[in-house]
Tab-separated table of C-alpha atoms in Angstrom:
chain	number	residue	atom	x	y	z
A	1	MET	CA	-1.986	-32.886	21.722
A	2	ASN	CA	-0.822	-29.743	20.030
A	3	GLU	CA	-3.090	-26.733	19.819
A	4	LEU	CA	-4.870	-26.825	16.432
A	5	PHE	CA	-4.868	-23.546	14.478
A	6	LEU	CA	-6.270	-24.263	11.051
A	7	GLU	CA	-7.853	-27.139	9.205
A	8	PHE	CA	-8.516	-27.515	5.469
A	9	LYS	CA	-11.418	-29.887	4.842
A	10	GLY	CA	-11.908	-30.978	1.231
A	11	VAL	CA	-10.949	-27.529	-0.002
A	12	ALA	CA	-10.738	-26.369	-3.607
A	13	ILE	CA	-9.027	-23.041	-4.270
A	14	GLY	CA	-8.571	-20.720	-7.219
A	15	TYR	CA	-9.600	-17.405	-8.685
A	16	GLY	CA	-13.112	-16.640	-9.901
A	17	ARG	CA	-14.359	-19.909	-11.302
A	18	LYS	CA	-10.924	-21.233	-12.142
A	19	VAL	CA	-9.925	-24.057	-9.799
A	20	VAL	CA	-6.143	-24.151	-9.210
A	21	LEU	CA	-5.967	-26.863	-6.537
A	22	SER	CA	-8.620	-29.233	-5.264
A	23	GLY	CA	-9.143	-31.950	-2.650
A	24	ILE	CA	-6.914	-30.248	-0.096
A	25	ASN	CA	-6.957	-31.754	3.404
A	26	PHE	CA	-4.449	-30.828	6.070
A	27	SER	CA	-4.167	-29.078	9.386
A	28	ILE	CA	-1.688	-26.760	11.065
A	29	SER	CA	-1.020	-26.947	14.778
A	30	LYS	CA	1.311	-25.154	17.166
A	31	GLY	CA	4.945	-25.951	16.423
A	32	ASP	CA	4.312	-27.510	12.986
A	33	PHE	CA	6.660	-26.865	10.075
A	34	LEU	CA	4.997	-27.471	6.741
A	35	GLY	CA	7.037	-26.867	3.622
A	36	ILE	CA	5.284	-26.630	0.291
A	37	VAL	CA	7.198	-27.174	-2.931
A	38	GLY	CA	6.089	-26.986	-6.494
A	39	PRO	CA	7.090	-25.385	-9.781
A	40	ASN	CA	6.042	-21.820	-10.567
A	41	GLY	CA	2.381	-21.361	-11.412
A	42	THR	CA	1.123	-24.424	-9.545
A	43	GLY	CA	-0.828	-22.439	-6.961
A	44	LYS	CA	1.653	-21.997	-4.099
A	45	THR	CA	0.812	-18.352	-3.475
A	46	THR	CA	-2.924	-19.020	-3.982
A	47	LEU	CA	-2.721	-21.647	-1.241
A	48	LEU	CA	-0.999	-19.172	1.085
A	49	LYS	CA	-3.655	-16.555	0.386
A	50	ASN	CA	-6.303	-19.062	1.475
A	51	ILE	CA	-4.374	-19.841	4.662
A	52	LEU	CA	-4.231	-16.100	5.356
A	53	GLY	CA	-7.907	-15.620	4.597
A	54	VAL	CA	-7.200	-13.176	1.750
A	55	LEU	CA	-8.990	-15.538	-0.633
A	56	LYS	CA	-12.007	-17.660	0.176
A	57	PRO	CA	-12.065	-21.315	-0.883
A	58	LEU	CA	-14.200	-22.238	-3.886
A	59	GLU	CA	-15.284	-25.481	-2.221
A	60	GLY	CA	-14.914	-27.132	1.173
A	61	GLU	CA	-14.145	-25.449	4.446
A	62	ILE	CA	-11.162	-23.829	6.126
A	63	VAL	CA	-11.725	-23.973	9.873
A	64	SER	CA	-9.847	-21.554	12.082
A	65	TYR	CA	-9.915	-22.811	15.662
A	66	GLU	CA	-8.379	-19.973	17.623
A	67	SER	CA	-7.815	-16.300	17.153
A	68	PHE	CA	-4.105	-16.902	16.810
A	69	ARG	CA	-1.588	-14.343	15.668
A	70	ILE	CA	-0.663	-14.946	12.087
A	71	GLY	CA	2.176	-13.319	10.218
A	72	TYR	CA	2.918	-13.241	6.557
A	73	VAL	CA	6.223	-12.667	4.836
A	74	PRO	CA	5.386	-12.055	1.209
A	75	GLN	CA	7.808	-12.481	-1.637
A	76	VAL	CA	10.210	-9.578	-1.357
A	77	GLN	CA	9.302	-8.365	-4.831
A	78	SER	CA	5.692	-7.791	-3.788
A	79	LEU	CA	6.632	-4.997	-1.352
A	80	ASP	CA	7.191	-1.584	-2.803
A	81	PRO	CA	10.685	-0.240	-1.998
A	82	ILE	CA	9.631	3.387	-2.570
A	83	PHE	CA	8.023	3.415	0.905
A	84	PRO	CA	10.613	4.932	3.263
A	85	LEU	CA	9.742	2.634	6.167
A	86	THR	CA	12.149	1.220	8.721
A	87	VAL	CA	11.991	-2.307	10.087
A	88	SER	CA	10.705	-1.065	13.437
A	89	GLU	CA	8.110	1.194	11.759
A	90	ILE	CA	6.771	-1.837	9.952
A	91	VAL	CA	6.576	-3.687	13.262
A	92	ARG	CA	4.799	-0.754	14.891
A	93	MET	CA	2.430	-0.516	11.944
A	94	THR	CA	1.401	-4.111	12.502
A	95	ALA	CA	1.482	-3.729	16.285
A	96	SER	CA	-2.077	-2.428	16.187
A	97	VAL	CA	-3.039	-6.042	15.632
A	98	LYS	CA	-1.748	-7.470	18.891
A	99	ILE	CA	1.894	-8.019	18.003
A	100	ASN	CA	4.191	-7.874	20.957
A	101	ASP	CA	7.109	-5.542	20.194
A	102	GLU	CA	9.042	-6.434	23.311
A	103	LYS	CA	9.209	-10.091	22.465
A	104	PHE	CA	10.045	-9.235	18.869
A	105	TYR	CA	12.993	-7.088	19.933
A	106	ALA	CA	14.135	-9.785	22.348
A	107	ILE	CA	14.298	-12.279	19.510
A	108	LEU	CA	16.017	-9.787	17.235
A	109	LYS	CA	18.643	-9.277	19.931
A	110	GLU	CA	19.034	-12.988	20.457
A	111	LEU	CA	19.720	-13.432	16.766
A	112	SER	CA	21.971	-10.364	16.498
A	113	LEU	CA	19.482	-8.719	14.174
A	114	PHE	CA	18.552	-5.877	16.501
A	115	GLU	CA	20.835	-3.522	14.594
A	116	PHE	CA	18.486	-3.733	11.613
A	117	LYS	CA	15.546	-2.216	13.425
A	118	ASP	CA	16.237	1.374	12.320
A	119	LYS	CA	17.342	0.411	8.837
A	120	LEU	CA	15.135	1.342	5.946
A	121	PHE	CA	13.267	-1.682	4.726
A	122	ARG	CA	14.398	-1.045	1.146
A	123	ASN	CA	18.066	-1.015	2.205
A	124	LEU	CA	18.007	-4.497	3.686
A	125	SER	CA	19.591	-6.981	1.349
A	126	GLY	CA	16.807	-9.127	0.067
A	127	GLY	CA	14.396	-7.484	2.484
A	128	PHE	CA	14.021	-9.141	5.830
A	129	ARG	CA	10.907	-9.014	7.933
A	130	GLN	CA	9.977	-11.047	10.931
A	131	ARG	CA	7.543	-10.787	13.786
A	132	VAL	CA	6.576	-12.610	16.892
A	133	LEU	CA	3.676	-14.790	16.001
A	134	GLU	CA	2.135	-18.154	16.463
A	135	LEU	CA	1.870	-19.001	12.794
A	136	LEU	CA	4.280	-17.603	10.269
A	137	VAL	CA	3.486	-17.872	6.582
A	138	LEU	CA	6.431	-17.361	4.248
A	139	ASP	CA	6.348	-17.018	0.494
A	140	GLU	CA	9.740	-17.790	-1.063
A	141	PRO	CA	11.628	-16.129	1.822
A	142	THR	CA	15.069	-16.724	0.374
A	143	ASN	CA	14.503	-15.565	-3.194
A	144	ASP	CA	17.250	-13.251	-4.444
A	145	LEU	CA	19.471	-13.934	-1.433
A	146	ASP	CA	23.109	-14.956	-1.550
A	147	ILE	CA	24.058	-18.265	0.089
A	148	PRO	CA	25.149	-16.902	3.525
A	149	SER	CA	21.937	-14.832	3.800
A	150	GLU	CA	19.864	-17.800	2.706
A	151	THR	CA	21.501	-19.946	5.384
A	152	SER	CA	20.938	-17.363	8.109
A	153	ILE	CA	17.274	-16.864	7.131
A	154	MET	CA	16.701	-20.627	7.173
A	155	GLU	CA	18.456	-20.849	10.562
A	156	LEU	CA	16.253	-18.051	11.850
A	157	ILE	CA	13.094	-19.765	10.611
A	158	GLN	CA	14.213	-23.038	12.161
A	159	HIS	CA	15.070	-21.283	15.408
A	160	LEU	CA	11.629	-19.650	15.587
A	161	ASN	CA	10.039	-23.026	14.956
A	162	ARG	CA	12.174	-25.168	17.289
A	163	GLU	CA	12.803	-22.759	20.164
A	164	HIS	CA	9.685	-20.596	20.111
A	165	ARG	CA	7.333	-23.260	18.724
A	166	ILE	CA	5.991	-20.935	16.070
A	167	ALA	CA	4.144	-22.896	13.400
A	168	ILE	CA	5.654	-22.340	9.968
A	169	VAL	CA	4.117	-22.701	6.547
A	170	MET	CA	6.756	-22.004	3.954
A	171	VAL	CA	6.403	-22.059	0.222
A	172	THR	CA	9.418	-22.434	-2.009
A	173	HIS	CA	10.424	-23.949	-5.303
A	174	VAL	CA	13.666	-25.265	-3.762
A	175	LEU	CA	13.234	-28.635	-2.040
A	176	ASP	CA	16.754	-28.394	-0.555
A	177	LEU	CA	15.601	-25.655	1.808
A	178	LEU	CA	12.969	-27.884	3.361
A	179	ILE	CA	14.582	-31.297	3.679
A	180	ASN	CA	16.595	-30.326	6.752
A	181	THR	CA	13.987	-28.120	8.363
A	182	ALA	CA	10.326	-28.998	7.644
A	183	TYR	CA	8.555	-31.785	9.518
A	184	GLU	CA	6.065	-32.233	6.731
A	185	ILE	CA	6.439	-31.543	3.046
A	186	GLY	CA	3.679	-30.908	0.555
A	187	PHE	CA	4.104	-31.222	-3.198
A	188	LEU	CA	1.924	-29.405	-5.650
A	189	SER	CA	1.385	-31.275	-8.839
A	190	ALA	CA	-1.413	-31.554	-11.418
A	191	GLY	CA	-3.866	-29.510	-9.352
A	192	LYS	CA	-3.380	-31.595	-6.195
A	193	LEU	CA	-1.464	-31.167	-2.950
A	194	PHE	CA	0.300	-34.272	-1.617
A	195	ILE	CA	1.420	-33.930	1.980
A	196	ASP	CA	3.466	-36.450	3.898
A	197	SER	CA	6.107	-36.577	6.591
A	198	ARG	CA	9.563	-35.529	5.495
A	199	ASP	CA	10.954	-39.061	5.803
A	200	GLU	CA	8.187	-40.487	3.599
A	201	ILE	CA	8.624	-37.808	0.940
A	202	LEU	CA	12.390	-38.307	0.829
A	203	LYS	CA	12.163	-41.977	-0.136
A	204	GLU	CA	13.652	-42.468	-3.591
A	205	ASP	CA	10.603	-44.089	-5.179
A	206	LYS	CA	8.398	-41.266	-3.866
A	207	LEU	CA	10.747	-38.619	-5.249
A	208	LYS	CA	10.809	-40.375	-8.605
A	209	GLU	CA	7.019	-40.400	-8.653
A	210	ILE	CA	6.909	-36.671	-7.930
A	211	TYR	CA	9.685	-35.497	-10.208
A	212	GLY	CA	9.246	-38.075	-12.953
A	213	THR	CA	12.994	-38.697	-12.935
A	214	LYS	CA	15.531	-40.341	-10.651
A	215	VAL	CA	16.336	-38.102	-7.692
A	216	ARG	CA	18.564	-39.063	-4.771
A	217	ILE	CA	19.153	-37.596	-1.364
A	218	ALA	CA	22.822	-37.252	-0.439
A	219	GLU	CA	24.206	-36.321	2.942
A	220	VAL	CA	27.134	-33.913	3.380
A	221	ASP	CA	28.365	-32.978	6.883
A	222	GLY	CA	25.119	-34.275	8.348
A	223	LYS	CA	22.994	-32.156	6.017
A	224	LYS	CA	20.746	-33.703	3.437
A	225	MET	CA	20.645	-32.392	-0.107
A	226	VAL	CA	18.839	-33.260	-3.331
A	227	VAL	CA	20.976	-34.736	-6.092
A	228	THR	CA	19.679	-35.394	-9.575
B	1	MET	CA	7.856	43.922	2.847
B	2	ILE	CA	5.320	46.623	3.697
B	3	LYS	CA	3.691	46.017	0.334
B	4	ILE	CA	3.327	42.315	1.126
B	5	PHE	CA	1.793	43.252	4.458
B	6	GLU	CA	-0.611	45.616	2.695
B	7	MET	CA	-1.466	42.919	0.176
B	8	PHE	CA	-2.752	40.627	2.899
B	9	GLN	CA	-4.892	43.443	4.351
B	10	ILE	CA	-7.195	43.049	1.362
B	11	PRO	CA	-10.129	40.758	2.347
B	12	PHE	CA	-10.124	38.660	-0.835
B	13	MET	CA	-6.365	38.131	-0.510
B	14	GLN	CA	-6.812	37.068	3.126
B	15	ARG	CA	-9.430	34.523	2.087
B	16	ALA	CA	-7.243	33.303	-0.756
B	17	LEU	CA	-4.288	32.960	1.590
B	18	VAL	CA	-6.155	31.051	4.315
B	19	LEU	CA	-7.922	28.721	1.923
B	20	SER	CA	-4.936	28.002	-0.284
B	21	MET	CA	-2.676	27.366	2.723
B	22	VAL	CA	-5.147	24.898	4.272
B	23	THR	CA	-5.940	23.204	0.946
B	24	GLY	CA	-2.324	23.203	-0.210
B	25	ALA	CA	-1.029	21.754	3.068
B	26	PHE	CA	-3.545	18.928	3.187
B	27	LEU	CA	-3.348	18.038	-0.506
B	28	SER	CA	0.458	17.967	-0.173
B	29	PHE	CA	0.043	15.570	2.770
B	30	LEU	CA	-2.360	13.340	0.813
B	31	GLY	CA	0.031	13.539	-2.127
B	32	VAL	CA	2.558	11.435	-0.189
B	33	TYR	CA	0.086	8.536	-0.185
B	34	VAL	CA	-0.866	9.230	-3.787
B	35	VAL	CA	2.759	9.133	-4.973
B	36	LEU	CA	3.748	6.146	-2.826
B	37	ARG	CA	0.712	4.162	-3.925
B	38	ARG	CA	1.579	5.004	-7.542
B	39	ILE	CA	-1.857	6.497	-8.183
B	40	VAL	CA	-0.788	9.982	-9.276
B	41	PHE	CA	-2.910	9.671	-12.393
B	42	VAL	CA	-5.903	8.652	-10.314
B	43	GLY	CA	-5.358	12.010	-8.569
B	44	ILE	CA	-5.582	14.042	-11.767
B	45	CYS	CA	-8.451	11.868	-12.934
B	46	LEU	CA	-10.495	12.538	-9.780
B	47	SER	CA	-9.735	16.256	-10.115
B	48	GLN	CA	-11.034	16.205	-13.675
B	49	ILE	CA	-14.126	14.178	-12.710
B	50	SER	CA	-14.853	16.712	-9.972
B	51	ALA	CA	-14.459	19.634	-12.394
B	52	CYS	CA	-16.773	17.844	-14.824
B	53	GLY	CA	-19.338	17.553	-12.025
B	54	PHE	CA	-19.151	21.304	-11.560
B	55	ALA	CA	-19.753	21.925	-15.238
B	56	PHE	CA	-22.661	19.463	-15.178
B	57	GLY	CA	-24.228	21.348	-12.247
B	58	PHE	CA	-24.106	24.571	-14.243
B	59	LEU	CA	-25.563	22.827	-17.293
B	60	ILE	CA	-28.625	21.489	-15.461
B	61	GLY	CA	-28.947	24.505	-13.167
B	62	PHE	CA	-28.290	22.551	-9.955
B	63	ASP	CA	-25.942	23.275	-7.016
B	64	SER	CA	-22.597	22.547	-8.649
B	65	GLN	CA	-20.835	21.699	-5.363
B	66	ILE	CA	-23.305	18.820	-4.947
B	67	THR	CA	-23.006	17.573	-8.531
B	68	SER	CA	-19.229	17.780	-8.286
B	69	PHE	CA	-19.266	15.726	-5.087
B	70	ALA	CA	-21.658	13.187	-6.632
B	71	PHE	CA	-19.385	12.775	-9.658
B	72	VAL	CA	-16.348	12.281	-7.426
B	73	LEU	CA	-18.244	9.752	-5.339
B	74	LEU	CA	-18.900	7.686	-8.457
B	75	GLY	CA	-15.244	8.113	-9.407
B	76	ILE	CA	-13.955	6.847	-6.063
B	77	LEU	CA	-16.363	3.917	-6.132
B	78	PHE	CA	-14.891	3.055	-9.495
B	79	PHE	CA	-11.260	3.460	-8.429
B	80	SER	CA	-11.481	1.805	-5.018
B	81	PHE	CA	-13.164	-1.297	-6.376
B	82	ILE	CA	-11.454	-1.449	-9.765
B	83	LYS	CA	-10.261	-4.964	-10.429
B	84	ARG	CA	-7.004	-5.684	-12.143
B	85	MET	CA	-7.754	-6.577	-15.747
B	86	GLU	CA	-5.557	-8.918	-17.665
B	87	ARG	CA	-6.226	-7.246	-20.986
B	88	LEU	CA	-5.646	-3.619	-20.018
B	89	PRO	CA	-3.047	-1.996	-17.748
B	90	GLN	CA	-4.548	0.209	-15.023
B	91	GLU	CA	-2.937	3.408	-16.317
B	92	SER	CA	-4.694	3.061	-19.649
B	93	ILE	CA	-8.056	2.785	-17.856
B	94	THR	CA	-7.181	5.870	-15.785
B	95	GLY	CA	-6.055	7.697	-18.931
B	96	MET	CA	-9.291	6.912	-20.748
B	97	ILE	CA	-11.423	8.046	-17.795
B	98	TYR	CA	-9.442	11.288	-17.693
B	99	ALA	CA	-9.878	11.919	-21.420
B	100	LEU	CA	-13.590	11.126	-21.213
B	101	PHE	CA	-14.283	13.525	-18.335
B	102	ALA	CA	-12.064	16.275	-19.750
B	103	ALA	CA	-14.055	16.061	-22.988
B	104	LEU	CA	-17.388	15.965	-21.142
B	105	SER	CA	-16.380	19.025	-19.077
B	106	LEU	CA	-15.749	21.032	-22.234
B	107	LEU	CA	-18.985	19.815	-23.833
B	108	PHE	CA	-20.987	20.772	-20.731
B	109	VAL	CA	-19.328	24.201	-20.747
B	110	ALA	CA	-20.083	24.664	-24.445
B	111	LYS	CA	-23.771	23.970	-23.779
B	112	SER	CA	-24.072	26.110	-20.624
B	113	ALA	CA	-25.316	29.385	-22.111
B	114	GLY	CA	-24.136	32.452	-20.246
B	115	ALA	CA	-22.191	30.577	-17.607
B	116	GLU	CA	-19.237	29.767	-19.826
B	117	ALA	CA	-16.828	32.314	-18.368
B	118	SER	CA	-17.579	31.486	-14.750
B	119	ILE	CA	-17.236	27.730	-15.322
B	120	LEU	CA	-13.967	28.171	-17.154
B	121	ASN	CA	-12.762	30.197	-14.170
B	122	ILE	CA	-13.621	27.318	-11.904
B	123	LEU	CA	-12.002	24.701	-14.115
B	124	SER	CA	-8.774	26.648	-14.147
B	125	GLY	CA	-9.047	27.646	-10.479
B	126	ASP	CA	-10.194	30.970	-9.199
B	127	ILE	CA	-8.813	31.415	-5.760
B	128	LEU	CA	-9.340	35.175	-5.659
B	129	THR	CA	-13.125	35.070	-6.104
B	130	ILE	CA	-14.018	32.665	-3.329
B	131	THR	CA	-16.523	33.709	-0.690
B	132	GLU	CA	-16.191	33.581	3.067
B	133	LYS	CA	-18.727	30.724	3.219
B	134	GLN	CA	-16.629	28.657	0.807
B	135	VAL	CA	-13.556	29.235	2.970
B	136	TYR	CA	-15.338	27.928	6.078
B	137	MET	CA	-16.868	24.953	4.277
B	138	THR	CA	-13.647	23.858	2.622
B	139	ALA	CA	-11.603	24.383	5.778
B	140	GLY	CA	-14.197	22.407	7.780
B	141	VAL	CA	-14.075	19.477	5.361
B	142	ILE	CA	-10.278	19.481	5.394
B	143	PHE	CA	-10.035	19.564	9.202
B	144	LEU	CA	-12.425	16.613	9.382
B	145	ALA	CA	-10.411	14.736	6.737
B	146	ALA	CA	-7.167	15.510	8.597
B	147	PHE	CA	-8.723	14.188	11.814
B	148	PHE	CA	-9.587	10.872	10.123
B	149	HIS	CA	-6.066	10.628	8.738
B	150	TYR	CA	-4.663	11.242	12.211
B	151	LEU	CA	-6.979	8.597	13.670
B	152	PHE	CA	-6.237	5.946	11.040
B	153	TYR	CA	-2.621	6.839	10.237
B	154	ARG	CA	-1.258	3.331	10.831
B	155	LYS	CA	-4.081	1.627	8.998
B	156	PHE	CA	-3.863	3.880	5.929
B	157	LEU	CA	-0.112	3.363	5.817
B	158	PHE	CA	-0.437	-0.389	6.311
B	159	ILE	CA	-3.074	-0.916	3.598
B	160	SER	CA	-1.018	1.235	1.226
B	161	PHE	CA	2.268	-0.568	1.891
B	162	ASP	CA	1.171	-4.168	2.222
B	163	PRO	CA	-2.565	-4.801	1.778
B	164	GLU	CA	-2.193	-8.585	1.819
B	165	THR	CA	-0.564	-8.681	5.223
B	166	ALA	CA	-3.082	-6.106	6.421
B	167	VAL	CA	-5.913	-8.502	5.464
B	168	SER	CA	-4.173	-11.383	7.201
B	169	THR	CA	-3.984	-9.379	10.427
B	170	GLY	CA	-7.722	-8.768	10.428
B	171	ILE	CA	-7.876	-5.239	8.992
B	172	ASN	CA	-10.906	-4.603	6.806
B	173	VAL	CA	-8.793	-3.452	3.867
B	174	LYS	CA	-11.737	-2.831	1.540
B	175	LEU	CA	-13.375	-0.532	4.089
B	176	TYR	CA	-10.220	1.500	4.746
B	177	GLU	CA	-9.412	1.562	1.059
B	178	PHE	CA	-12.844	3.049	0.387
B	179	LEU	CA	-12.422	5.523	3.265
B	180	PHE	CA	-9.036	6.574	1.894
B	181	TYR	CA	-10.475	7.244	-1.560
B	182	PHE	CA	-13.584	8.853	-0.052
B	183	ILE	CA	-11.437	11.384	1.836
B	184	LEU	CA	-9.235	11.953	-1.216
B	185	GLY	CA	-12.254	12.495	-3.478
B	186	THR	CA	-14.107	14.739	-1.012
B	187	VAL	CA	-11.094	16.962	-0.436
B	188	ILE	CA	-10.478	17.173	-4.184
B	189	SER	CA	-14.101	18.125	-4.891
B	190	PHE	CA	-13.870	20.993	-2.383
B	191	ALA	CA	-10.394	22.053	-3.471
B	192	ILE	CA	-11.326	22.172	-7.152
B	193	ARG	CA	-13.665	25.141	-6.604
B	194	SER	CA	-10.816	27.356	-5.456
B	195	ALA	CA	-7.715	25.653	-6.833
B	196	GLY	CA	-8.854	24.229	-10.179
B	197	VAL	CA	-7.731	21.012	-11.803
B	198	LEU	CA	-4.107	21.983	-12.393
B	199	LEU	CA	-3.284	23.297	-8.929
B	200	THR	CA	-5.101	20.435	-7.189
B	201	PHE	CA	-3.097	17.954	-9.222
B	202	GLY	CA	0.083	19.979	-8.663
B	203	TYR	CA	-0.361	19.795	-4.879
B	204	LEU	CA	-0.968	16.044	-5.067
B	205	ALA	CA	2.103	15.311	-7.169
B	206	ALA	CA	4.883	17.866	-6.681
B	207	PRO	CA	5.491	18.354	-2.904
B	208	ALA	CA	5.445	14.599	-2.224
B	209	SER	CA	7.774	13.878	-5.149
B	210	LEU	CA	10.205	16.513	-3.883
B	211	ALA	CA	9.980	15.240	-0.305
B	212	LEU	CA	10.715	11.662	-1.368
B	213	LEU	CA	13.883	12.862	-3.091
B	214	PHE	CA	15.235	14.518	0.053
B	215	ARG	CA	13.792	12.666	3.044
B	216	GLU	CA	14.216	9.059	4.115
B	217	ARG	CA	11.775	8.700	6.988
B	218	MET	CA	8.027	8.537	6.595
B	219	LYS	CA	7.172	11.332	9.039
B	220	ASP	CA	9.907	13.581	7.594
B	221	VAL	CA	8.483	12.998	4.113
B	222	PHE	CA	5.016	14.115	5.246
B	223	LEU	CA	6.439	17.185	7.001
B	224	PHE	CA	8.686	18.157	4.089
B	225	ALA	CA	5.806	17.790	1.605
B	226	VAL	CA	3.468	19.955	3.690
B	227	LEU	CA	6.140	22.642	4.170
B	228	THR	CA	6.882	22.601	0.423
B	229	GLY	CA	3.185	23.035	-0.374
B	230	LEU	CA	2.859	25.884	2.125
B	231	SER	CA	5.989	27.744	0.967
B	232	ALA	CA	5.070	27.423	-2.707
B	233	THR	CA	1.575	28.733	-1.942
B	234	LEU	CA	2.806	31.749	-0.007
B	235	ILE	CA	5.544	32.682	-2.485
B	236	GLY	CA	3.260	31.964	-5.449
B	237	LEU	CA	0.483	34.207	-4.120
B	238	VAL	CA	2.886	37.077	-3.480
B	239	LEU	CA	4.516	36.765	-6.923
B	240	SER	CA	1.170	36.486	-8.682
B	241	PHE	CA	-0.091	39.605	-6.881
B	242	PHE	CA	2.891	41.778	-7.751
B	243	TRP	CA	3.474	40.503	-11.272
B	244	ASP	CA	-0.200	40.138	-12.117
B	245	LEU	CA	0.034	36.420	-12.844
B	246	PRO	CA	-2.639	33.727	-12.429
B	247	SER	CA	-2.084	32.524	-8.855
B	248	GLY	CA	-2.716	28.774	-9.228
B	249	THR	CA	-0.505	28.482	-12.280
B	250	THR	CA	2.275	30.437	-10.529
B	251	ILE	CA	2.163	28.081	-7.530
B	252	VAL	CA	2.297	25.006	-9.795
B	253	ALA	CA	5.187	26.480	-11.787
B	254	LEU	CA	7.114	27.176	-8.567
B	255	MET	CA	6.561	23.644	-7.279
B	256	GLY	CA	7.506	22.224	-10.664
B	257	ILE	CA	10.741	24.237	-10.808
B	258	ALA	CA	11.609	23.243	-7.217
B	259	TRP	CA	11.014	19.592	-8.023
B	260	PHE	CA	13.044	19.748	-11.217
B	261	ALA	CA	15.956	21.472	-9.453
B	262	GLY	CA	15.790	18.869	-6.685
B	263	TYR	CA	15.725	16.040	-9.212
B	264	ILE	CA	18.803	17.371	-11.055
B	265	PHE	CA	20.588	17.943	-7.722
B	266	LYS	CA	19.857	14.424	-6.523
B	267	ARG	CA	20.812	12.638	-9.727
């Protein structure tokens, strides 16, 4: 049995009195990879803020079972590039909350990213930030990236999940990014979150139900992709 | 050179030098946060609120340092808990608060019989008339504020750069946000008495803006800003003494010219 980190029990979330999503039930355990897809404005970031504890649920309960180390990679646009901070300064800044630099550097080295540590955050293409954690929450991590960078970020995320068993919750509006990586996929639609295993979600009738139009999954060089 | 040496033999010039160096250095340091957090106008607004508190103290015949501090406290409560409004951008709220307190300051002055000249001196900064007690009090407050900034350097930087991640890592962002504004407001309310609204604002905006043009590492930016504030203060005081110019305004003009030259050079 995997170590349970977080559990949403009949949760409704939103801002003020406005409910954005309701009836949310799911849990996150060590080594999970949950991808969440949905069009803009459906509450993806609001959901992440509830996972992070920035927002409190309007209804229901979010149970946190352990004091696990959680990391958040916000959308690049939400970080202000006028701060002259280097990658390692950002790590040190967060190190006051039990983040292990040594392990972080080891992983950076392993992934040939160590050279970035003294680079200014604003000079990184697309802005890359990563830490050693048990649960990593990512908000549109590949926005504004070119295809090679997108591939390497997705490989990095997958590596952290598969090799280091870091639980991942990743929000994106691109289903393609998740169908080869996430174990579970959640769809946001009409104020509800539908979560199922990747294989269930990728069935054609399920995709049609979600998208309202015929969507197929094709396979090229062993990689699945969405075809409309 | 001898004349400069003689100038600083005069007690009131010594006090002015010590106080303006300490105030200028620390406000220039705080200015880095103010500029990076894009709250420069909150800086001028708090300065104006503090000055208004002074004028109010004179009007009701109460200790104006206390009324000034009370006004700033209300101001920081407002700014640290201000919620984003969908109907109004934040800078228009800041602008309105500034206009309101600038107007109130002038109205309080107009109704303070007899004290008009001395209040106007304070509003525009009167570094040469400060007493020894004021020097010790202001320096004490600034050393305490600097100690807190040293203690919470990482946290203040973290909540300024990425408050959402800071929350997710267990930092009480609201508390540190309030503490940040509390220190900013307290230092402003003490600096206003000697530096006035313009110079206080100048220290908050100019050295940091210049430092960010020329330095690319956080600690270098802080150091460069503090050194800029200190040099402008020293040169400004000397020039104002020999050319009989208002000292605060001279310092602001020097910082402004340095920033403008730097901006043109860097473009």
